[in-house]
CSV table of C-alpha atoms in Angstrom, one decimal:
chain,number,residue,atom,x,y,z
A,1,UNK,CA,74.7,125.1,65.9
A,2,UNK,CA,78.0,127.1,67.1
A,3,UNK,CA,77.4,126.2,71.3
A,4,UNK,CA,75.9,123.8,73.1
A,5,UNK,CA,73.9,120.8,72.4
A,6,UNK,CA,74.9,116.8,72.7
A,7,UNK,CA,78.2,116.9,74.6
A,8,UNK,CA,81.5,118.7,73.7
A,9,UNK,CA,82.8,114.7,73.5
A,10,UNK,CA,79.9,113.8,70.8
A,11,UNK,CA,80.7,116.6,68.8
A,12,UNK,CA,83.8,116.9,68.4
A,13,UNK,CA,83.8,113.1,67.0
A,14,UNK,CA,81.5,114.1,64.9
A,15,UNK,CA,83.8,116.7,63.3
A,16,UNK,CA,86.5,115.2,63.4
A,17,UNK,CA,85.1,112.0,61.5
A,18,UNK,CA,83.6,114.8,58.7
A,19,UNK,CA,86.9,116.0,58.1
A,20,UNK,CA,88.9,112.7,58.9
A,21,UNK,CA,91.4,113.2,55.4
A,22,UNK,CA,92.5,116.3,56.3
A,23,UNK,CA,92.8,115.8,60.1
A,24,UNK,CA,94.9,112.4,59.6
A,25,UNK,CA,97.2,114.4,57.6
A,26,UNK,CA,97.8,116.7,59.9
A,27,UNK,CA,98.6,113.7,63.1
A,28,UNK,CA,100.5,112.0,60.0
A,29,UNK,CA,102.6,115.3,60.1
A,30,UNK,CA,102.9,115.3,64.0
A,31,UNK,CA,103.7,112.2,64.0
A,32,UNK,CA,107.2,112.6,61.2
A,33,UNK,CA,107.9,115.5,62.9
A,34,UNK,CA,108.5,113.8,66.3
A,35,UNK,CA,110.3,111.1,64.9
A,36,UNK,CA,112.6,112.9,63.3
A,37,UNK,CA,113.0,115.1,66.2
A,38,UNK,CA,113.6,112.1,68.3
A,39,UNK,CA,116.1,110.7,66.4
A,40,UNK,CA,118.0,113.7,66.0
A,41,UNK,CA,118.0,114.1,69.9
A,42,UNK,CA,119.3,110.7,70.1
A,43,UNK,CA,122.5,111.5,67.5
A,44,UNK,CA,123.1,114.2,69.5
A,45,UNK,CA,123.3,112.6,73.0
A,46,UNK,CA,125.4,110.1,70.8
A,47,UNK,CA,127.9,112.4,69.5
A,48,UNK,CA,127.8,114.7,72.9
A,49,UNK,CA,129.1,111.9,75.3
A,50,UNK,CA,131.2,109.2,72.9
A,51,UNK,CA,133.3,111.8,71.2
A,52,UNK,CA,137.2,111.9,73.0
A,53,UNK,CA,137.7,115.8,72.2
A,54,UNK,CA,135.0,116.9,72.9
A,55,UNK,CA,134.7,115.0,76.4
A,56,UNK,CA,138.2,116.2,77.2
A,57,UNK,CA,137.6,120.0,76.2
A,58,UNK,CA,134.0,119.6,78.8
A,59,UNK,CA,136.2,118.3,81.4
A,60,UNK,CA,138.7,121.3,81.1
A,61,UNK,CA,135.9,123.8,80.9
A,62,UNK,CA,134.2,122.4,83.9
A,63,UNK,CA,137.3,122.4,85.7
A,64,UNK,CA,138.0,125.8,85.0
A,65,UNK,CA,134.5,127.1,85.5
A,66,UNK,CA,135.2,125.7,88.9
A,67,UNK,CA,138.2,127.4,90.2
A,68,UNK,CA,137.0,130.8,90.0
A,69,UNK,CA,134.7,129.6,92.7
A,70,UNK,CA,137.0,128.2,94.7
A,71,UNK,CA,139.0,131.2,96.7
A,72,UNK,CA,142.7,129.8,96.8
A,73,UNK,CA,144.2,129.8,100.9
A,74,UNK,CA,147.6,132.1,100.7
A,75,UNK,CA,150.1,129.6,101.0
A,76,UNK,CA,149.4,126.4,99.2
A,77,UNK,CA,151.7,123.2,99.2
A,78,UNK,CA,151.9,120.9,96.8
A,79,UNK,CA,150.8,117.6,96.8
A,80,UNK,CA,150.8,113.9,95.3
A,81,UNK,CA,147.6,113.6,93.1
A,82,UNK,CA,145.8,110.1,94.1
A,83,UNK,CA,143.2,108.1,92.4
A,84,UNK,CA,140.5,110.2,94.5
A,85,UNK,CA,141.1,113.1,92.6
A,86,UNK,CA,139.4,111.4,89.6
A,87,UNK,CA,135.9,112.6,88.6
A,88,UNK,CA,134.4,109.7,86.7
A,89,UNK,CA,135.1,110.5,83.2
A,90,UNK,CA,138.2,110.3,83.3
A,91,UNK,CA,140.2,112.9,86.2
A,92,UNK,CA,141.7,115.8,85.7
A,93,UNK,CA,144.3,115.4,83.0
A,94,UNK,CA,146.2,118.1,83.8
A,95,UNK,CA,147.5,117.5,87.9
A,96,UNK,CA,148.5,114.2,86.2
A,97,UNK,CA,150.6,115.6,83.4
A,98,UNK,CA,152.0,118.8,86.0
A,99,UNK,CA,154.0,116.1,88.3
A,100,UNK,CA,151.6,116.6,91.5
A,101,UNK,CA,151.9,120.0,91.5
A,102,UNK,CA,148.6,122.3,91.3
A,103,UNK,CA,148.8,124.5,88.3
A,104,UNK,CA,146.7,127.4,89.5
A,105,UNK,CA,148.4,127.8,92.9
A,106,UNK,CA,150.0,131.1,94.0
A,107,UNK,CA,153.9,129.4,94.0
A,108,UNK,CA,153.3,128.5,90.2
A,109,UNK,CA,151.4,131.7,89.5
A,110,UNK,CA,154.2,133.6,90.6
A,111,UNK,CA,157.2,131.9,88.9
A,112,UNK,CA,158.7,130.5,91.9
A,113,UNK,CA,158.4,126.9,90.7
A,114,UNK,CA,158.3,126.2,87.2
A,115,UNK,CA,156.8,122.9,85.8
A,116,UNK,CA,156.6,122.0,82.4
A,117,UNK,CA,153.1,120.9,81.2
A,118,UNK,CA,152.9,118.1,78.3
A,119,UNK,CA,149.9,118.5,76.5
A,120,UNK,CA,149.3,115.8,73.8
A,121,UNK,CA,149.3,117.1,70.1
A,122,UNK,CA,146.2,119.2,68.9
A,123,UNK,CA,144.6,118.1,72.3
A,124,UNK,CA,143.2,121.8,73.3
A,125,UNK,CA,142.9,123.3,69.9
A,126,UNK,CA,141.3,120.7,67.7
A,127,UNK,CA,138.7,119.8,70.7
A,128,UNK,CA,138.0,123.4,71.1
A,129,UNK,CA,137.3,123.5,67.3
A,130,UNK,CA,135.6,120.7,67.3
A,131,UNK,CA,133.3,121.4,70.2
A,132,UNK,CA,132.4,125.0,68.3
A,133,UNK,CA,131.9,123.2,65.3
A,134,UNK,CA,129.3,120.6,67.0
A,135,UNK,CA,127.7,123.3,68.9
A,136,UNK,CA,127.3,125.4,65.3
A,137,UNK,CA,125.6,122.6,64.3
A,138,UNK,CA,123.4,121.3,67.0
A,139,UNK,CA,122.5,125.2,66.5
A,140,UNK,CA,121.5,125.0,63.6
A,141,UNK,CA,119.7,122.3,64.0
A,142,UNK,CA,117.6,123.4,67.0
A,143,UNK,CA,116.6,126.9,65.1
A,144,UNK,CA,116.0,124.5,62.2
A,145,UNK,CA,113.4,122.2,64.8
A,146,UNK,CA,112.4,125.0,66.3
A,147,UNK,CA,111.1,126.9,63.1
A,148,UNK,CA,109.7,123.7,61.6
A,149,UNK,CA,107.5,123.3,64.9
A,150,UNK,CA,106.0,126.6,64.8
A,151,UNK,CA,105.0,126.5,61.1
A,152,UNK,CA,103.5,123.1,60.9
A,153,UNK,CA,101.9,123.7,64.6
A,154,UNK,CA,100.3,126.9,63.4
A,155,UNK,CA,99.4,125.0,60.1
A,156,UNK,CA,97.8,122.4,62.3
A,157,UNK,CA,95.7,124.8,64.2
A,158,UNK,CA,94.2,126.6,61.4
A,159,UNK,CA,93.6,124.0,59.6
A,160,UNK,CA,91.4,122.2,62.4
A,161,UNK,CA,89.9,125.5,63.0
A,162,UNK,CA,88.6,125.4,59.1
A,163,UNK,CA,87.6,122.2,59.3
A,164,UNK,CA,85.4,122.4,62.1
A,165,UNK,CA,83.8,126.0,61.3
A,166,UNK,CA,82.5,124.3,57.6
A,167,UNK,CA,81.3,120.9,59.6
A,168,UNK,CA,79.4,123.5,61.9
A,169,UNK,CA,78.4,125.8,59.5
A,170,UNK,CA,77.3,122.7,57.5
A,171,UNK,CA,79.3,123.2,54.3
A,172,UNK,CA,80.1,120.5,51.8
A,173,UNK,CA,83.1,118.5,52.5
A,174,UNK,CA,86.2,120.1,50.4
A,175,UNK,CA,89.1,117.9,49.4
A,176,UNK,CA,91.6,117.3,52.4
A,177,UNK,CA,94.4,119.1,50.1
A,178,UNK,CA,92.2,122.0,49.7
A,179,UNK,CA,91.2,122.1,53.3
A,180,UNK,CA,95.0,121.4,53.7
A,181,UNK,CA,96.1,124.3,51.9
A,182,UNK,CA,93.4,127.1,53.2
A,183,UNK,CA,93.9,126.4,56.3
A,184,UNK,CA,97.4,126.4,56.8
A,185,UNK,CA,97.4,129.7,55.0
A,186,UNK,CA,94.6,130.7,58.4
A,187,UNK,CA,97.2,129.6,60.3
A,188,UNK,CA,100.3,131.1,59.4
A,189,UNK,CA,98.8,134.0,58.9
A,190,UNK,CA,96.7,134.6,62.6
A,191,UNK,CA,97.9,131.8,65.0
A,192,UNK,CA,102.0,132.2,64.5
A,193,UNK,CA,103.2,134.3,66.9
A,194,UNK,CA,100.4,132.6,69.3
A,195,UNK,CA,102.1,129.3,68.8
A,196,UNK,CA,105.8,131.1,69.5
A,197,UNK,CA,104.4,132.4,72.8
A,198,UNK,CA,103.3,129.0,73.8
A,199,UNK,CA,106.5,127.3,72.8
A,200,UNK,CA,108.4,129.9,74.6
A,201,UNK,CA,106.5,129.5,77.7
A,202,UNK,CA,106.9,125.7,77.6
A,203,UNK,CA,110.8,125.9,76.6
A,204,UNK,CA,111.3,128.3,79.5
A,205,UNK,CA,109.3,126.5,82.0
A,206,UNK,CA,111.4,122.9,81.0
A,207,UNK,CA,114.9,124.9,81.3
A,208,UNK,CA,114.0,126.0,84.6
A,209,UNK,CA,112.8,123.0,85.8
A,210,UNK,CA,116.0,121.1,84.5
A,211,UNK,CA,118.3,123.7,86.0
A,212,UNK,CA,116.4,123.0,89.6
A,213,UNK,CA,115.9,119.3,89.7
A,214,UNK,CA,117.7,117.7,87.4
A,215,UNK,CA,121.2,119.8,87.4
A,216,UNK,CA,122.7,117.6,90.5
A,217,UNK,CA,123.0,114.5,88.0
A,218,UNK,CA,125.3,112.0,88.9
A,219,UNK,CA,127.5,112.2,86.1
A,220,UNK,CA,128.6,114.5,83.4
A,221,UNK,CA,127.6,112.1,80.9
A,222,UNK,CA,124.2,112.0,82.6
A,223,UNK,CA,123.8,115.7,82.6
A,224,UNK,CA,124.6,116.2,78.7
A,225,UNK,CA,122.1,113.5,78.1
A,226,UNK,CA,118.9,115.0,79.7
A,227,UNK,CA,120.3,118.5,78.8
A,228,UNK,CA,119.8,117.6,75.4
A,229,UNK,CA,116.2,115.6,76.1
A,230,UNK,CA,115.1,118.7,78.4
A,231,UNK,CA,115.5,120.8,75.1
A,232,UNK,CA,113.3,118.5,73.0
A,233,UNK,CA,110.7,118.4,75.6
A,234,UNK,CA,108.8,121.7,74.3
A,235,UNK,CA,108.4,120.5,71.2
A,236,UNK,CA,107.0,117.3,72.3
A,237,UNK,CA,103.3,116.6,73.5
A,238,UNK,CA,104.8,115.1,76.8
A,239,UNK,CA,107.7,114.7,78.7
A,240,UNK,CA,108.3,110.9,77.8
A,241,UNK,CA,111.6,111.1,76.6
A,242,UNK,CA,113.2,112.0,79.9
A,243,UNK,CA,111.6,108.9,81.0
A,244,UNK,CA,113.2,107.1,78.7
A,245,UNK,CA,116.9,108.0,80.3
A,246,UNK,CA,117.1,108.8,83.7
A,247,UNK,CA,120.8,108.9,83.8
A,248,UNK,CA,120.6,107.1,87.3
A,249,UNK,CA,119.2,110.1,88.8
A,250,UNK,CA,115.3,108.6,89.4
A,251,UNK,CA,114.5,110.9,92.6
A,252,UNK,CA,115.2,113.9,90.4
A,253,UNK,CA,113.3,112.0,87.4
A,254,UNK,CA,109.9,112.2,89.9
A,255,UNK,CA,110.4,115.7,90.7
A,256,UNK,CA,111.0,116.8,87.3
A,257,UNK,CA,107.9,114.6,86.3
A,258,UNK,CA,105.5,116.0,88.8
A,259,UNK,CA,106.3,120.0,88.5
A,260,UNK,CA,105.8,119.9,84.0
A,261,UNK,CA,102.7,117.2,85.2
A,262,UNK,CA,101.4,120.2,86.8
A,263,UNK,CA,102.3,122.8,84.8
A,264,UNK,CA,101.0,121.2,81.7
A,265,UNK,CA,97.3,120.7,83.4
A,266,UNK,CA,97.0,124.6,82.9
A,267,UNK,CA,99.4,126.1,80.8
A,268,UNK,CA,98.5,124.4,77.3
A,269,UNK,CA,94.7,125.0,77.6
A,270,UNK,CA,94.9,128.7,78.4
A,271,UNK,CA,97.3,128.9,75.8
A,272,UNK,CA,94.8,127.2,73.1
A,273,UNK,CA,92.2,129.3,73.8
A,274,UNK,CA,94.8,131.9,72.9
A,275,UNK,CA,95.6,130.4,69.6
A,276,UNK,CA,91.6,130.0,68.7
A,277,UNK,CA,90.9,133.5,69.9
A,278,UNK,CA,93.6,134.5,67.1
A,279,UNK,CA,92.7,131.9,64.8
A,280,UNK,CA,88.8,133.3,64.8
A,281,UNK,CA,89.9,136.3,63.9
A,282,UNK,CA,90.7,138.7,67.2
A,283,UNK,CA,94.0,140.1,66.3
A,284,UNK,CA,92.9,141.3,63.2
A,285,UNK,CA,90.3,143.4,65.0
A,286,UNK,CA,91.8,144.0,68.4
A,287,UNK,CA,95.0,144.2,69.4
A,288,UNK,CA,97.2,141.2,70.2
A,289,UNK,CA,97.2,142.2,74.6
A,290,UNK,CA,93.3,141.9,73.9
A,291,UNK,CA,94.0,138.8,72.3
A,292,UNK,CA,95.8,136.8,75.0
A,293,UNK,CA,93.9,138.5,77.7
A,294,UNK,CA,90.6,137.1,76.2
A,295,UNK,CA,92.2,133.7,76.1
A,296,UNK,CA,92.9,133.6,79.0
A,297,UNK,CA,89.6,134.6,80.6
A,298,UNK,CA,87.5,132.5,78.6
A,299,UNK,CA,90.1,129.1,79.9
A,300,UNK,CA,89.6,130.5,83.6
A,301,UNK,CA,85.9,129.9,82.8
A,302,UNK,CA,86.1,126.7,82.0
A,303,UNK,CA,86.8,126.3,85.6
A,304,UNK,CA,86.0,122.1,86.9
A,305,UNK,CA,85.0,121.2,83.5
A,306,UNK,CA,88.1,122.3,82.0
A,307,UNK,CA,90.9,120.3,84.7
A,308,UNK,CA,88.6,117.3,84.1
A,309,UNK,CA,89.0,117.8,80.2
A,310,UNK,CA,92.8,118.2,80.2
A,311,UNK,CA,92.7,114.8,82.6
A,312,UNK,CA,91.0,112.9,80.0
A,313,UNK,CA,93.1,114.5,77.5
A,314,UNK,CA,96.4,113.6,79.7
A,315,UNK,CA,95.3,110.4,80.1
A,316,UNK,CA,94.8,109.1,76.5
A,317,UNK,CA,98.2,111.2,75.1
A,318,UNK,CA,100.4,110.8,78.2
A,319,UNK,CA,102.8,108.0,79.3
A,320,UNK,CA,100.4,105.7,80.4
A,321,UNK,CA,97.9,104.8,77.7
A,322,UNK,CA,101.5,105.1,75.2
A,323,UNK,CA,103.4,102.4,77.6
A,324,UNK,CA,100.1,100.2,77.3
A,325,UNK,CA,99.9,100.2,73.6
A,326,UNK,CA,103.8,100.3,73.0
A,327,UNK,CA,103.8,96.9,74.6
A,328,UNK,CA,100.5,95.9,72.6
A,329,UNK,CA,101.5,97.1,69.2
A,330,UNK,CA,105.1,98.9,69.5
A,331,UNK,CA,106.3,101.9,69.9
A,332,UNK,CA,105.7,103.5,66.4
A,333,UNK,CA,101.9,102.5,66.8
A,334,UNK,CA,101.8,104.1,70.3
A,335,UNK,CA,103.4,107.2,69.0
A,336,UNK,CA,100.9,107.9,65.8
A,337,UNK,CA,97.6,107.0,68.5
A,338,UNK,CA,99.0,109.8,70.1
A,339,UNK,CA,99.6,111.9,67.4
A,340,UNK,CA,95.9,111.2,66.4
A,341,UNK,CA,94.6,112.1,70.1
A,342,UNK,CA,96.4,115.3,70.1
A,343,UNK,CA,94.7,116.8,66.7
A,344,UNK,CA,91.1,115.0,68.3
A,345,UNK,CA,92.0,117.2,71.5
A,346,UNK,CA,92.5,120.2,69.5
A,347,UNK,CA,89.3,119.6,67.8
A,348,UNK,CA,87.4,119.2,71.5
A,349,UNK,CA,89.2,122.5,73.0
A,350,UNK,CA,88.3,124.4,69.7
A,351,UNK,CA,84.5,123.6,70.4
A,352,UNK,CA,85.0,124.6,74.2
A,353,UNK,CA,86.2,127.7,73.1
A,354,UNK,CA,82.9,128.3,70.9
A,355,UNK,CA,80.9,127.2,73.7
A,356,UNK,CA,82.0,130.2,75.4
A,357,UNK,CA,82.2,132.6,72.9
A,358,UNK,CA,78.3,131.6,72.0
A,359,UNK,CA,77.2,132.1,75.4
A,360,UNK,CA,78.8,134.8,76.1
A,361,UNK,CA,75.6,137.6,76.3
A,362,UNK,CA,78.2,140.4,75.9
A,363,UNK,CA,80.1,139.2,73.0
A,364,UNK,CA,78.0,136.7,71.1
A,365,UNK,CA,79.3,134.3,68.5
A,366,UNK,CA,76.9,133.0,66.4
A,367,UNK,CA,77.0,131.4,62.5
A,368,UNK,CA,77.5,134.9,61.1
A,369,UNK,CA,80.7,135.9,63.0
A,370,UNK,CA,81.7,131.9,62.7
A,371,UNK,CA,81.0,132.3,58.5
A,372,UNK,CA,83.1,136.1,58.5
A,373,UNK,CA,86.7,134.5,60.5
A,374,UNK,CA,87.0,132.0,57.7
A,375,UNK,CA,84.9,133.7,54.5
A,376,UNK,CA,89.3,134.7,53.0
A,377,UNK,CA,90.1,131.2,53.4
A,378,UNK,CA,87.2,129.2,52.0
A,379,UNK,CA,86.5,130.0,48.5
């Protein structure tokens, strides 16, 4: 039966217990991806605020960024640089090295006092390089994250939507490598650039959100830090590792916290029901606007019963039920739980979305149209 009948709750543990290899490989995936990711966010935030040149080039950049902004009176005298001046990474080098005199001031611009400035050897140029050279890297590596998040996220929703169309369909259970294979092949194929809209949204949406709340950081060491966590977020099922480093700035933390909370109560599961209108076949017949558009609608409709879902759903893969089974059983164990909730979510918004399409009078869904969106996949 494609809708309806015992509870989308029942069901969907029903499923995924029928196709329990394949569906632990999958959360086993999530799981290695995230720790990798995490670690490398962590080398990162490492390299970012321990490394001298690179430290030293941000605080010249800064500095510079902030003149421009700063409109010069006409007549400027020069003056005895104090310990105020300081920021608190260190000061600016370069009043220290210029005798007290400011090097951007109209009397020095125009020749009319001439200071030598000592730099120290290779000081500029080999921080410059080396900050291009890190930034070419941590490039690369973010394309690298990102590209390896779309594929095995698109994998991941094809082959859920597989597994559950042969438990409802009542097929004979395949091999997990075979339902594996097929359905990552679904996914690739229909659900990709679905999955890149999502991830776009969410990437956006986190950027923003940093640039309003969280930019006023106390320090610049506290700023590079979530910078680089606020780009991992997207990728991530929550935003827990901002909470793990709040660089001191906790009342930003909170805001931060509450705007994705409220974001993510809507956002992902009208987003889903994008990804399983193109996984059951809808771009291939209709046009991709049609797609998304149908998505959409059918999440509105969800309505009540839809916010209460993706409660339950934030409550089980959140911070909280993590934190409580991080102290129980550690960290790792909390993370894979949660890896496992999010494919049984998936799993449960996949049968909501067949729900609607069966009772849908206009555009009925029934075993036939179930049996056609995966007959290229399931020989």
């Amino acid at each position: 039966m494609i809708g309806g009948g015992g509870g989308v709750l029942r069901r969907s543990s029903a499923a995924f217990l029928w196709a329990l290899p394949a569906l632990l490989a999958v959360s086993s995936l999530l799981f290695a991806y995230r720790l990798v990711l995490q670690a490398a966010a962590e080398r990162a935030e490492q390299v970012l605020v321990s490394d001298p040149q690179v430290q030293s080039l941000l605080r010249r950049l800064s500095a510079a960024a902030a003149e421009p902004r700063r409109r010069p009176p006409l007549f400027r005298l020069p003056r005895a640089v104090s310990p105020a001046d300081d920021d608190d990474d260190g000061g600016d080098d370069l009043r220290r090295r210029n005798g007290g005199f400011n090097a951007s001031s109209p009397l020095h611009n125009a020749g009319m006092v001439r200071v030598r400035v000592r730099v120290r050897e290779d000081d500029v140029p080999e921080g410059g390089l080396r900050l291009a050279y890190l930034m070419a890297v941590f490039s690369a590596g973010y394309a690298a994250a990102t590209a390896a998040f779309l594929v095995l996220y698109s994998c991941a929703v094809g082959v859920v939507f597989l597994a559950v169309a042969e438990f409802l369909l009542g097929r004979r259970r395949r091999a997990a490598a075979r339902t594996l294979y097929e359905g990552s092949r679904l996914g690739i194929r229909r659900v990709l650039g679905f999955v890149f809209l999502r991830w776009a949204a969410r990437d956006a949406a986190a950027q923003l959100l940093y640039a309003a709340v969280l930019s006023e950081a106390l320090s610049r060491r506290a700023m590079v830090k979530l910078l680089v966590r606020a780009k991992a977020v997207p990728f991530l099922q929550t935003a827990a590792p901002l909470t793990q480093w709040a660089g001191g700035d906790e009342r930003g933390m909170r805001w931060f916290l509450l705007a994705w909370g409220l974001l993510e109560r809507a956002a992902p599961p009208a987003l889903g029901f994008v990804c399983w209108a193109a996984a059951a076949g809808g771009a291939r017949r209709r046009g991709r606007a049609e797609v998304l558009r149908e998505g959409l609608r059918r999440a509105a409709a969800m309505g009540e019963r839809g916010l209460l879902l993706r409660q339950a759903e934030m409550l089980l893969c959140w911070n909280a039920t993590r934190r409580v089974l991080a102290a129980a059983a550690g960290p790792a164990v909390a993370a894979a739980a949660q890896a496992v909730a999010e494919v049984f979510f998936l799993v449960v918004w996949l049968l909501c979305y067949l729900d609607q399409r069966a009772g849908d009078a206009r555009h009925a869904f029934g075993s036939r149209h179930l049996e056609d969106s995966i007959r290229p996949f399931s020989h």
